[in-house]
Structures are given as structure tokens and as C-alpha cells.
Short mmCIF file of C-alpha atoms and ligand atoms in Angstrom, two decimals:
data_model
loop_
_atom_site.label_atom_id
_atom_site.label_comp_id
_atom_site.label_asym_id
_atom_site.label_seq_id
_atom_site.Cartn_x
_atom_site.Cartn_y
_atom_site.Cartn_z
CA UNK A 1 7.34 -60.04 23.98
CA UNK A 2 3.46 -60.86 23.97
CA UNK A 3 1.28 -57.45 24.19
CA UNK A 4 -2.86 -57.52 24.03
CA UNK A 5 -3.65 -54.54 22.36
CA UNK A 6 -7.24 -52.98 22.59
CA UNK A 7 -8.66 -52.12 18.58
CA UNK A 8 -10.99 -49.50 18.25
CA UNK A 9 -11.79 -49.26 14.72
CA UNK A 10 -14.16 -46.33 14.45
CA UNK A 11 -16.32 -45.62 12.07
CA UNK A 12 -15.81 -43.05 8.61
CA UNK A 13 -12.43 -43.71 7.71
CA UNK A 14 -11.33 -45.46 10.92
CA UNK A 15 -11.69 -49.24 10.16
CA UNK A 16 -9.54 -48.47 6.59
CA UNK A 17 -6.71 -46.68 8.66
CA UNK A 18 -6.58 -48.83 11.39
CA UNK A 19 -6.42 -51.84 9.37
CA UNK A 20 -3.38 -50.93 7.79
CA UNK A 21 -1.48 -50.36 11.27
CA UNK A 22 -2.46 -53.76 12.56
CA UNK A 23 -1.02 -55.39 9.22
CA UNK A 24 2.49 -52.83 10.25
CA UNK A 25 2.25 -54.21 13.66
CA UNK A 26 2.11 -58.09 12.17
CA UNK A 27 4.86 -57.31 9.78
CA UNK A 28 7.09 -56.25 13.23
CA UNK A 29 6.26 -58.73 15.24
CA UNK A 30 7.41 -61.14 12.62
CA UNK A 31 10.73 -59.57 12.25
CA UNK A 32 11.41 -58.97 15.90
CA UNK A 33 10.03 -62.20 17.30
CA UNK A 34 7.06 -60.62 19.20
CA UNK A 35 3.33 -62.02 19.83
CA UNK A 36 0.67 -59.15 19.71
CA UNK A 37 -2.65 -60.48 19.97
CA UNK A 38 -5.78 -58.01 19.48
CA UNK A 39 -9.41 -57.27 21.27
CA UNK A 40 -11.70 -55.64 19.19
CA UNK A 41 -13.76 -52.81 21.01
CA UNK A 42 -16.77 -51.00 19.58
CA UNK A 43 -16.72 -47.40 20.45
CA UNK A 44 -18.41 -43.87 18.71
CA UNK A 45 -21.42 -44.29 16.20
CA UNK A 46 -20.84 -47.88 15.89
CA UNK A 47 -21.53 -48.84 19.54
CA UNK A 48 -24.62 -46.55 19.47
CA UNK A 49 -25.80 -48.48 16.57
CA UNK A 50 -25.49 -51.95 18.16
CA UNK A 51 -25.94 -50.75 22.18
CA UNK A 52 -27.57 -47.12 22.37
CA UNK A 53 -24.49 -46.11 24.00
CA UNK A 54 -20.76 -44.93 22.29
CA UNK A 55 -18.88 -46.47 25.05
CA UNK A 56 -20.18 -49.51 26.89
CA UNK A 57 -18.46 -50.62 30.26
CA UNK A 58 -17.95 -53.36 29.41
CA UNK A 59 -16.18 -52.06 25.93
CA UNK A 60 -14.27 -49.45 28.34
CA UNK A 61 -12.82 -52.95 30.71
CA UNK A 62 -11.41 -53.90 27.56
CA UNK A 63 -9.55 -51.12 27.21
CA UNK A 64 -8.22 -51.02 30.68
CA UNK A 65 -7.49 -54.53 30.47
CA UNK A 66 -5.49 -54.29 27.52
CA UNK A 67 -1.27 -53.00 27.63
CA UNK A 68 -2.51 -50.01 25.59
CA UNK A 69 -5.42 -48.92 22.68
CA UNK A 70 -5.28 -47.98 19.46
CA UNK A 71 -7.95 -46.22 18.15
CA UNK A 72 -8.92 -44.90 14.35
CA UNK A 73 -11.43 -42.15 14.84
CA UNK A 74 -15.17 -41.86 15.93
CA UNK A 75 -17.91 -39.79 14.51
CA UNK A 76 -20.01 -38.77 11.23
CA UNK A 77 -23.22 -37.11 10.02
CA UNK A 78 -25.53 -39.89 11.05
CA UNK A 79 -25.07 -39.66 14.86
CA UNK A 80 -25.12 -35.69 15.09
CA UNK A 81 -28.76 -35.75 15.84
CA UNK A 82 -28.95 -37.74 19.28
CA UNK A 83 -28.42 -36.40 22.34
CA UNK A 84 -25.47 -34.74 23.67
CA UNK A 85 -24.73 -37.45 26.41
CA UNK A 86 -24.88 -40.44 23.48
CA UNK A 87 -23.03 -38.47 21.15
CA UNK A 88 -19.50 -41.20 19.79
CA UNK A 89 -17.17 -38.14 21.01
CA UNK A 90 -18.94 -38.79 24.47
CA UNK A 91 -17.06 -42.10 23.95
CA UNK A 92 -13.78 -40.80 23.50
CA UNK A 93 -13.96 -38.48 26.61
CA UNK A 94 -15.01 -41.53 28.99
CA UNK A 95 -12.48 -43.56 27.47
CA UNK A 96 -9.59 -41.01 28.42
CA UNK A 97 -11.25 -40.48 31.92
CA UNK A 98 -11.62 -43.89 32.57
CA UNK A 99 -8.13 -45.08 31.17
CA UNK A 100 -6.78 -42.16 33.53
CA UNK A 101 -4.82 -40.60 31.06
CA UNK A 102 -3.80 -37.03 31.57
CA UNK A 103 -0.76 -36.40 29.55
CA UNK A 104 -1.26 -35.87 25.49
CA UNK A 105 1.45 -36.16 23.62
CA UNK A 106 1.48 -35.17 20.23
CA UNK A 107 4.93 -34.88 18.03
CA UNK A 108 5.07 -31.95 15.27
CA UNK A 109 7.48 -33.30 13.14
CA UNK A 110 8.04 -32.14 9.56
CA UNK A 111 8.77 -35.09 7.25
CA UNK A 112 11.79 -33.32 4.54
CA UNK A 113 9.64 -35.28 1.61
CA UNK A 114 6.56 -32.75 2.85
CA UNK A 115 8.33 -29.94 3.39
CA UNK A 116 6.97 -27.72 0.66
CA UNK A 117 3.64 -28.54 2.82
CA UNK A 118 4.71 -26.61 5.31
CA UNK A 119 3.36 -22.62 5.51
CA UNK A 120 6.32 -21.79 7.14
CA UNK A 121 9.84 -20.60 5.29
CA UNK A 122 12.42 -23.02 3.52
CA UNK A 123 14.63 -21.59 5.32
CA UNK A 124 13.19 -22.39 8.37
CA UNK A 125 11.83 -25.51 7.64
CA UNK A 126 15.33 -27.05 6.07
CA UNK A 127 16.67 -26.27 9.95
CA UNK A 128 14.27 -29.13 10.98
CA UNK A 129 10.94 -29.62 12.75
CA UNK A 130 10.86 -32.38 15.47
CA UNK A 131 9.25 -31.80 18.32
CA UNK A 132 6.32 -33.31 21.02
CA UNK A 133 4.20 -31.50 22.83
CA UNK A 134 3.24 -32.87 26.45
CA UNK A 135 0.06 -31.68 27.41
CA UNK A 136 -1.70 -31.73 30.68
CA UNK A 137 -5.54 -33.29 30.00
CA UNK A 138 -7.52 -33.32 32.64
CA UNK A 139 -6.83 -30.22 34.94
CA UNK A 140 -6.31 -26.58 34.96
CA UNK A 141 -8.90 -24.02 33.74
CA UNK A 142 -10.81 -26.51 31.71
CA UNK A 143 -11.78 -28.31 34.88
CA UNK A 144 -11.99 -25.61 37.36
CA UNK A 145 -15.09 -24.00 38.42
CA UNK A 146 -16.85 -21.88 35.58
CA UNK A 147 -20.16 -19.49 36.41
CA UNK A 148 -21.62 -16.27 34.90
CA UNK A 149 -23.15 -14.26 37.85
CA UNK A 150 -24.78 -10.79 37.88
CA UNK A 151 -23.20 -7.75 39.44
CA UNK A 152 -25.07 -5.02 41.42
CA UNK A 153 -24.56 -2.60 38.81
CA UNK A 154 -27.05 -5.45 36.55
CA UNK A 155 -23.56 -5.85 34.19
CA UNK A 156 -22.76 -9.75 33.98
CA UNK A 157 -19.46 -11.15 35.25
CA UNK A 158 -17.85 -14.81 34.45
CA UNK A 159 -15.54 -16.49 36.43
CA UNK A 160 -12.97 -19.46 34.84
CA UNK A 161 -10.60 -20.67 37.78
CA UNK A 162 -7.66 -22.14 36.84
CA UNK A 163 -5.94 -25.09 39.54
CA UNK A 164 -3.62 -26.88 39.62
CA UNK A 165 -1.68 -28.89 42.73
CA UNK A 166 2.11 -30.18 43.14
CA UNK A 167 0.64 -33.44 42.54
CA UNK A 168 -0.76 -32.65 39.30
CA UNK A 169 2.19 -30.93 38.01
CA UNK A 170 4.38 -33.29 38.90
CA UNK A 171 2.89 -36.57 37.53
CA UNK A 172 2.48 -34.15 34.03
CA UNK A 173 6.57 -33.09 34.68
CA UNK A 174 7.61 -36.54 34.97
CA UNK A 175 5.96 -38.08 31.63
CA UNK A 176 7.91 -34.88 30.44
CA UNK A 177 11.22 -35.67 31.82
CA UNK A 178 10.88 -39.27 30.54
CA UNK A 179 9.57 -38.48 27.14
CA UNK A 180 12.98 -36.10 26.55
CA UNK A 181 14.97 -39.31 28.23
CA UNK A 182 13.66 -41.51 25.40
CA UNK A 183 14.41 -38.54 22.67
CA UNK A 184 17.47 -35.13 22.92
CA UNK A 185 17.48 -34.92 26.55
CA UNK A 186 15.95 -31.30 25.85
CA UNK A 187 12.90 -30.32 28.46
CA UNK A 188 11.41 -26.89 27.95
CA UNK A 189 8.47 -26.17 29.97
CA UNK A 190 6.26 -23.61 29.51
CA UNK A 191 4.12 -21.10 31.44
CA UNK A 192 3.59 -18.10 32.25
CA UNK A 193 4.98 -17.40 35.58
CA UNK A 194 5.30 -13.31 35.21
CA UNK A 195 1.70 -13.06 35.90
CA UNK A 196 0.04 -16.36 37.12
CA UNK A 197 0.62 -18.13 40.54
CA UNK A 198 0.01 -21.71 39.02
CA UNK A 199 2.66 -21.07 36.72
CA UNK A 200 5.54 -20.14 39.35
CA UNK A 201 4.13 -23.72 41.34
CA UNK A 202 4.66 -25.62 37.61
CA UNK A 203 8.03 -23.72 37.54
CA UNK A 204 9.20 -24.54 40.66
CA UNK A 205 8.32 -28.34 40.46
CA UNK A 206 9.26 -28.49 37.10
CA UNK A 207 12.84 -27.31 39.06
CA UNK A 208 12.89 -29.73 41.89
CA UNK A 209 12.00 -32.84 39.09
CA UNK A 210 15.11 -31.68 37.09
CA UNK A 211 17.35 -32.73 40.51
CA UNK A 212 16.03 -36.53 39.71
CA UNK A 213 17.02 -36.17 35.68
CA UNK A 214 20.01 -34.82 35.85
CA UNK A 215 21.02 -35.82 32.11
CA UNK A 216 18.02 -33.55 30.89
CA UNK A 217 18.78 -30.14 29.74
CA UNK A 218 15.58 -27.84 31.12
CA UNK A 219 14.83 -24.58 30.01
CA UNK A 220 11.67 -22.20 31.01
CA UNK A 221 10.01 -20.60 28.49
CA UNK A 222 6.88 -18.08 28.85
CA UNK A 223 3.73 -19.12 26.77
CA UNK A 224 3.99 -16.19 24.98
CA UNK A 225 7.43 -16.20 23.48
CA UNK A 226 6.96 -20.35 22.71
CA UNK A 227 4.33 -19.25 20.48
CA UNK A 228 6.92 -16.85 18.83
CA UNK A 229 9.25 -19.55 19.01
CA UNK A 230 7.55 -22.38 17.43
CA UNK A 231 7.25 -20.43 14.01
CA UNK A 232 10.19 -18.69 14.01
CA UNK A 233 12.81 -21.16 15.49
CA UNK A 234 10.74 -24.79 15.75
CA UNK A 235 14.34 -26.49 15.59
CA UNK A 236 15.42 -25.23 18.64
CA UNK A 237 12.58 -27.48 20.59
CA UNK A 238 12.88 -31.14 21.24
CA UNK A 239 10.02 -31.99 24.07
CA UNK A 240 8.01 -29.18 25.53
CA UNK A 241 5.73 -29.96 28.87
CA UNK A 242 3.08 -27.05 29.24
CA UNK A 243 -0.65 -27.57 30.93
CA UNK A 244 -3.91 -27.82 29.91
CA UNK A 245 -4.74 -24.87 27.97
CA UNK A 246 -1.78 -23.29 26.21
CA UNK A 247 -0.91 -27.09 25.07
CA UNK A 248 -4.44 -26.83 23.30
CA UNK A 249 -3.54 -23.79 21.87
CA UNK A 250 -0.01 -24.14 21.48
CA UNK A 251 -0.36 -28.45 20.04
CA UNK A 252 -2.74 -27.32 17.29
CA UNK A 253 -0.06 -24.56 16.07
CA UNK A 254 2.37 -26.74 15.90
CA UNK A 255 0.38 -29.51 13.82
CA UNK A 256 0.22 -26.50 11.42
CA UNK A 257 3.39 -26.09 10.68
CA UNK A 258 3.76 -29.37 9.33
CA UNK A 259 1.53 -29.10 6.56
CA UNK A 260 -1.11 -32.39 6.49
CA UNK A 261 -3.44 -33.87 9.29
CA UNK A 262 -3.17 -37.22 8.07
CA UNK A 263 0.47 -37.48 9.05
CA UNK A 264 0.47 -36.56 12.28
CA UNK A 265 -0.04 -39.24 15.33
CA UNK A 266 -0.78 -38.76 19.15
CA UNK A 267 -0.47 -40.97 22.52
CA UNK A 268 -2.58 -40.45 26.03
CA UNK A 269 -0.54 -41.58 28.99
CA UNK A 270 -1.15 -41.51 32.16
CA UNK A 271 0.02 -43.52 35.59
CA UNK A 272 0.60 -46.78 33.99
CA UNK A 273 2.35 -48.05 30.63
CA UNK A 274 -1.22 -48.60 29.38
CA UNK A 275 -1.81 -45.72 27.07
CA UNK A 276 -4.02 -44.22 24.24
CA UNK A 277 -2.52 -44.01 20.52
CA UNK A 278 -4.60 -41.98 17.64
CA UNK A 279 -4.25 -40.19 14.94
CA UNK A 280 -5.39 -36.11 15.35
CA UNK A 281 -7.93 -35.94 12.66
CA UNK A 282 -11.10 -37.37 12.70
CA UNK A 283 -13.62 -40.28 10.64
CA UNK A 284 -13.13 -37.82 7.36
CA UNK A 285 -17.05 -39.27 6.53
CA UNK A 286 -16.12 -37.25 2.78
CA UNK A 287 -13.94 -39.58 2.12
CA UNK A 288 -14.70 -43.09 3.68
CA UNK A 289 -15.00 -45.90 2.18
CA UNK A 290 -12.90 -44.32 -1.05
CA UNK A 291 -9.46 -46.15 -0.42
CA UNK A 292 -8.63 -42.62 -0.44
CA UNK A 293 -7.74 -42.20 3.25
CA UNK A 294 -3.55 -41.39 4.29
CA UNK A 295 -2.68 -44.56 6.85
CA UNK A 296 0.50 -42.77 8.30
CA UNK A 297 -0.97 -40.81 11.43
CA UNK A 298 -2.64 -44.17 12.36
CA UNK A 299 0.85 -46.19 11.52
CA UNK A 300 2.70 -43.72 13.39
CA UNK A 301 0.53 -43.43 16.28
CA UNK A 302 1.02 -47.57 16.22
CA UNK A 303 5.06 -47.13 16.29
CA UNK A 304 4.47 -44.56 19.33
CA UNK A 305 3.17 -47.31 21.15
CA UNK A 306 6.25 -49.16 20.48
CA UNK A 307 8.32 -46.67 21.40
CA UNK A 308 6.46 -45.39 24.64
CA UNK A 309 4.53 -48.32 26.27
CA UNK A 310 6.14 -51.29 25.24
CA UNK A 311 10.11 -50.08 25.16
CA UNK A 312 10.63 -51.24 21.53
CA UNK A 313 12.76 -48.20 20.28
CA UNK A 314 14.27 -50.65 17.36
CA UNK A 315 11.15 -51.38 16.07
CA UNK A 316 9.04 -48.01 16.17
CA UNK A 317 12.37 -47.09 14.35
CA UNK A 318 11.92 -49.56 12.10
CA UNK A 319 8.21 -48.36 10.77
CA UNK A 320 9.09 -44.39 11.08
CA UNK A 321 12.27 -45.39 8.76
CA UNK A 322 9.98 -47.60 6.35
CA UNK A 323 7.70 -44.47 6.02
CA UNK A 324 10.20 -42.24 5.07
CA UNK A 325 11.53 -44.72 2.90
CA UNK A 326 7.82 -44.65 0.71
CA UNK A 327 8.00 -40.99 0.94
CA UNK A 328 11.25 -40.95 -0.41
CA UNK A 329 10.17 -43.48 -3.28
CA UNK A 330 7.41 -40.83 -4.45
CA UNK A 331 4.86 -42.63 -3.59
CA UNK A 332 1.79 -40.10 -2.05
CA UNK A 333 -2.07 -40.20 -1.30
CA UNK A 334 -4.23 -37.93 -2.18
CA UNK A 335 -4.26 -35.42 0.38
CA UNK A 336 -0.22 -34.81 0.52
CA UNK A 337 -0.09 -34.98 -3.14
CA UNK A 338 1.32 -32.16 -4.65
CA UNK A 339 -0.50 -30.31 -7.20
CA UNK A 340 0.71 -31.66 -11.16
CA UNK A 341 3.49 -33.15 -9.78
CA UNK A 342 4.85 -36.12 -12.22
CA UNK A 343 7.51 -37.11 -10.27
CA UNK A 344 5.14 -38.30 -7.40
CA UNK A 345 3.04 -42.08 -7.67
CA UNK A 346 -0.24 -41.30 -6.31
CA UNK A 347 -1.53 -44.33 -4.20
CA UNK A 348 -4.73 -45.29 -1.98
CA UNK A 349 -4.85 -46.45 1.33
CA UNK A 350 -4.24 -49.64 1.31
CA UNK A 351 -1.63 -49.11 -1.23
CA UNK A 352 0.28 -46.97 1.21
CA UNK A 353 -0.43 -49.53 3.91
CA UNK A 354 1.25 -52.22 2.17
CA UNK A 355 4.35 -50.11 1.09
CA UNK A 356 4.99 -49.10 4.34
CA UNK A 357 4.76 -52.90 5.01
CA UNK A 358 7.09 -53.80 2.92
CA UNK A 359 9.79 -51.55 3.18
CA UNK A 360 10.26 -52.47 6.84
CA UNK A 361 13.06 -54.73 7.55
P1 NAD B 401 -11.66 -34.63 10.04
O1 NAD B 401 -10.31 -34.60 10.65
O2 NAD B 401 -12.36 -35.93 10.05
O3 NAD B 401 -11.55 -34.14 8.51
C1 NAD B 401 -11.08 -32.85 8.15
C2 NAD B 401 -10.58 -32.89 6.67
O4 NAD B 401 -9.34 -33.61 6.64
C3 NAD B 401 -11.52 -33.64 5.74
O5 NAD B 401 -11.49 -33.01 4.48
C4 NAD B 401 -10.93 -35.02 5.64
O6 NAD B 401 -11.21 -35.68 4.42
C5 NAD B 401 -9.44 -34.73 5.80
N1 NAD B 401 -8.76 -35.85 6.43
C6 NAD B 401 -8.81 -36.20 7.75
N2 NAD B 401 -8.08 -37.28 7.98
C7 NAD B 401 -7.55 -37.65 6.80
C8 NAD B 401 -6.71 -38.72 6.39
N3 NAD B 401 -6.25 -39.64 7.24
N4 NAD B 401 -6.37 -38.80 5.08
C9 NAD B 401 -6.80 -37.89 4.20
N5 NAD B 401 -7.59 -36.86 4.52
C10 NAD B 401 -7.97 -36.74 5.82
O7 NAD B 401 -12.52 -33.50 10.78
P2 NAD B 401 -14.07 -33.13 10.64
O8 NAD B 401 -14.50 -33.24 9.22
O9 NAD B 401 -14.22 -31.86 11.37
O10 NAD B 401 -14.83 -34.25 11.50
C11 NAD B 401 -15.43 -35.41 10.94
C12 NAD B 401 -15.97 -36.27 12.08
O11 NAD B 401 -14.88 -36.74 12.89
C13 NAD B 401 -16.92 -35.53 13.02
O12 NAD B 401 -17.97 -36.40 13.36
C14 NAD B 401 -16.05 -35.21 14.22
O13 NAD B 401 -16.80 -35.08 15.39
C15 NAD B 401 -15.17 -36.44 14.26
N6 NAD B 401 -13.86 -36.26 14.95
C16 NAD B 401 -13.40 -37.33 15.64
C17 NAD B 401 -12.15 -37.25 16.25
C18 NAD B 401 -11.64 -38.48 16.96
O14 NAD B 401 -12.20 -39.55 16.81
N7 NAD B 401 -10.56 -38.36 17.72
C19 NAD B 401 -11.39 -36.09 16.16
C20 NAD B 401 -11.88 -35.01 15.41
C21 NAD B 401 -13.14 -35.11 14.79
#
């Protein structure tokens, strides 16, 4: 299969990471026949440094034009003093918008190598964590009307109103149906439909989707018991779809549990096959330019777009099984490094790049 694939390198950390996915990426198309070709885009502190702006349009085209993005991470010390509108995170919220991605999907998934990582109990943790959170982007209370206004009695009042239509929920319940098609079958949406009116609409179109996925098992859960949930009993969850704000809340919780940011990938989807793949943290300026950076959130964000816009379950397979096949060797950077541990090789980034290289077949 040929795929174009948009390259946004970043700047701190971000041209180190993504450098190692794109030699992952070569290593599978080898193996599995395919042609990926690659367009370099500039976005963040790096396109204000060459064009006064962190996203050109022309940069954003690039994007669109490609079959999806992959993108290190934007940002650092040197652009915090311009102007809010040219800030390089500026870039990263006209790249969703424009892309037209509303869905965030980001996996909490415990690695067993990592586990001691992990603030919640062995016990708990040895039942499994592997899970994805699909969260609504670009609607509900973040986007609906906001305003402070003054009562007669003088005391101040503020407003946050939170919408959302069938339409919305629906094209958010679908990329949730098909993500739990492509893992356990397991749906649980979550809301919070004893008090709130837009959560009994997202319940009851979350319902009527079910009718067109018959092999997916759905379950409701109220936002307030999943956040119970996902430290007491995280095995029981495979996807959960929830909107805009408790997947903020309820996404970062889970990446918690799973002990290190620079494990954990993401992917923006919305209407077409064209989506967004990154790693959650950001540039990590303290450490750029070290070789001290961990690759695997950038590798795995590169096997999720594998797995969810190009249809190559084998060979995102293939690099989440080489991974765990380095972990399992020992071999560790700096950041998931247990404290005096012998037993453990510690290795940089490019170290851990070429492992994971290696050790797919
Ligand atoms: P950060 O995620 O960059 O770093 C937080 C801590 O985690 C640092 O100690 C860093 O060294 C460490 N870390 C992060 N990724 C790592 C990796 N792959 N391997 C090893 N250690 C890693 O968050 P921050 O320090 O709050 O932000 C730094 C810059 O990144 C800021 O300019 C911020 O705006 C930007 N940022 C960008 C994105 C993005 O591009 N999506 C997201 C978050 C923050």
C-alpha cells in the first residue's frame, strides 16, 4: 500500500522522537511490502522562526492533503514571550480545527515491564490495564457560550452552557463503536444522565447506534462512578466514548495510572481516515537535544496510525510486540528507569529507536 504521511517534527525533543518512528515506519514497510513516502511540515516555534506564524496555510494544506500526520511536539521557553495568537500551541489548535478532527483517542494501557510505575495496587494492576478513551474535541461546554454578568443584587454570576446535537453525538458514538470493533467489542459510554439533559440525548443515541453494531457489547456508565471505576477496576474497561469535558478529566486520570508520559500515544480522528497521531507530552525543552528523550509514545502513536487509518492491524502489531519485546530485554531510558536497578540496560533515544527497530519482524 503507498500512504503520504504529513511530518511535523516540532521543536525541543520533537525532531529526536519523531525521527525514530519514521525509521519504525521504514523498517515495516520493508517487511510488509508497503511504500510510505513523507512531507515535511513546519509547525510551533519553528514556523514562527522561519514565517512569523506557527501554522502557515499553506503548512496546514499539507496536512489535509496527506492520509494522516504525525506530529512530535511543539513549544519551549523561547516562544513564550510573543503574542497569544502566534503562540506554536496556536498551531496545534488550527491544525485540529482545520483537519476537522473531533474525536481524541488516547489508550491507557499499562505495559507488565512498567508495572511497578504504576501508583495504583499490584493487585490491581496484575488484573490488566488496556483501555482508550474516545473523547469528544470540539463541542460541549468548552465551546458553548461563556459570560460573567452582574446581578441586581451587584453579586456576579457566570454562565458555561453546555450543547450538544444528535449530530454531534453521533459522529463521536460511531468512531466509538468502530474503535471497540477493531479491539474487545466492549463500548461503555459515559455521562451523566441523572442530572443533565445532554447526557440522556448521548444516552439515547449512544442506544439507537448500538442497533447498527450489534456484535458490540454497550454498557452506560455515570461519570462519576467511571472515575471510581478506572482506579479501582481499570480491567473491566476496553473502549470508553464520553464528551468533551469529563474525557479531559477522565483521559488525564487514566494516563496516571500507567506510570510514565513518554509511553503513552494519542490519535485525532474525525470524518475521514485522515487523522492526527502524537504523543501526550510535550517538547520536554530540559531535556532536548540530550539523546535522553523515551521514543515509544511517538512509535506507538506511529503504529496507531497503522492500526486506525490505514487498516494494517498485522503491522501496528508488529511494532507494539517489538516494544514489549525491548522492555522485556531490560533495556530502559532514563525516565522509566527504575531507581538502582542492575538488572535494567539504560539506553538513549536513539538507542531505544533502533532496538525497537530491530526486534520487529
Ligand atoms: P512536557 O510534557 O514537555 O514535559 C514534562 C516532563 O516530562 C519534563 O520533565 C520532561 O522532560 C518529561 N518528558 C516529557 N516527554 C518525555 C519523553 N518523551 N521522554 C522523557 N521524558 C519526557 O511538558 P511541559 O514541560 O509542561 O511543556 C514543555 C513545552 O511543551 C511547553 O512549551 C508546552 O507548551 C509544550 N507542550 C506541547 C504539547 C504538544 O505539542 N502537544 C503538549 C504539552 C505541552
Amino acid at each position: 500500500m503507498k500512504k503520504n504521511i504529513a511530518v511535523i517534527r516540532g521543536d525541543g525533543i520533537g525532531p529526536e522522537i519523531v525521527g525514530q518512528a519514521l525509521d519504525v515506519l521504514n523498517k515495516v514497510a520493508e517487511l510488509y511490502g508497503h511504500e510510505f513516502s513523507y512531507t515535511d511540515v513546519d509547525m510551533g516555534g519553528v514556523a514562527i522562526d522561519k514565517y512569523g506564524d506557527p501554522l502557515p496555510r499553506e503548512m496546514l494544506d499539507k496536512c489535509i492533503a496527506s492520509d494522516s500526520v504525525l506530529l512530535g511536539a511543539v513549544g519551549g521557553e523561547k516562544w513564550n514571550g510573543v503574542p497569544g495568537h502566534l503562540r506554536p500551541e496556536k498551531g496545534l489548535l488550527r491544525l485540529r480545527a482545520g483537519m476537522g478532527v473531533y474525536s481524541n483517542n488516547r489508550p491507557a494501557k499499562i505495559w507488565p515491564q512498567l508495572s511497578e510505575a504504576s501508583p495504583l495496587k499490584p493487585e490491581i494492576v496484575a488484573k490488566g490495564i488496556d483501555f482508550i478513551i474516545v473523547r469528544e474535541l470540539i463541542g460541549g461546554i468548552y465551546f458553548g457560550e461563556h459570560k460573567t454578568e452582574a446581578l441586581e443584587s451587584g453579586e456576579k454570576q457566570a454562565v458555561d452552557v453546555l450543547v450538544y446535537s444528535e449530530s454531534e453525538i453521533e459522529r463521536i458514538g460511531r468512531i466509538g463503536f468502530e474503535t471497540a470493533m477493531k479491539r474487545n467489542k466492549k463500548l461503555c459510554s459515559v455521562e451523566k444522565s441523572n442530572v443533565l439533559d445532554s447526557s440522556r440525548l448521548w444516552k439515547s443515541v449512544m442506544h439507537r447506534l448500538a442497533e447498527e453494531y450489534p456484535e458490540v457489547e454497550l454498557s452506560d456508565m455515570l461519570v462519576d462512578n467511571c472515575a471510581m471505576q478506572i482506579v479501582k477496576n481499570p480491567a473491566q474497561f476496553d473502549v470508553i466514548v464520553t464528551e468533551n469535558m469529563f474525557g479531559d478529566i477522565l483521559s488525564d486520570e487514566a494516563s496516571m495510572i500507567t506510570g510514565s508520559i513518554g509511553m503513552i500515544p494519542s490519535s485525532s480522528l474525525g470524518n475521514t481516515s485522515c487523522g492526527l497521531y502524537e504523543p501526550i507530552h510535550g517538547s520536554a525543552p530540559d531535556i532536548a537535544g540530550k539523546d535522553l528523550a523515551n521514543p515509544i509514545g511517538t512509535i506507538l502513536s506511529a503504529a496507531m496510525m497503522l492500526r486506525y487509518s490505514f487498516d494494517m492491524v498485522a503491522e501496528a502489531d508488529a511494532i507494539e510486540n517489538a516494544v514489549s519485546k525491548v522492555l522485556d530485554q531490560g533495556y530502559r531510558t532514563a525516565d522509566i528507569m527504575p531507581p538502582e536497578a542492575v538488572s535494567f540496560k539504560k539506553v538513549g533515544c536513539k538507542e531505544m529507536g533502533r532496538l525497537i527497530v530491530d526486534n520487529i519482524v
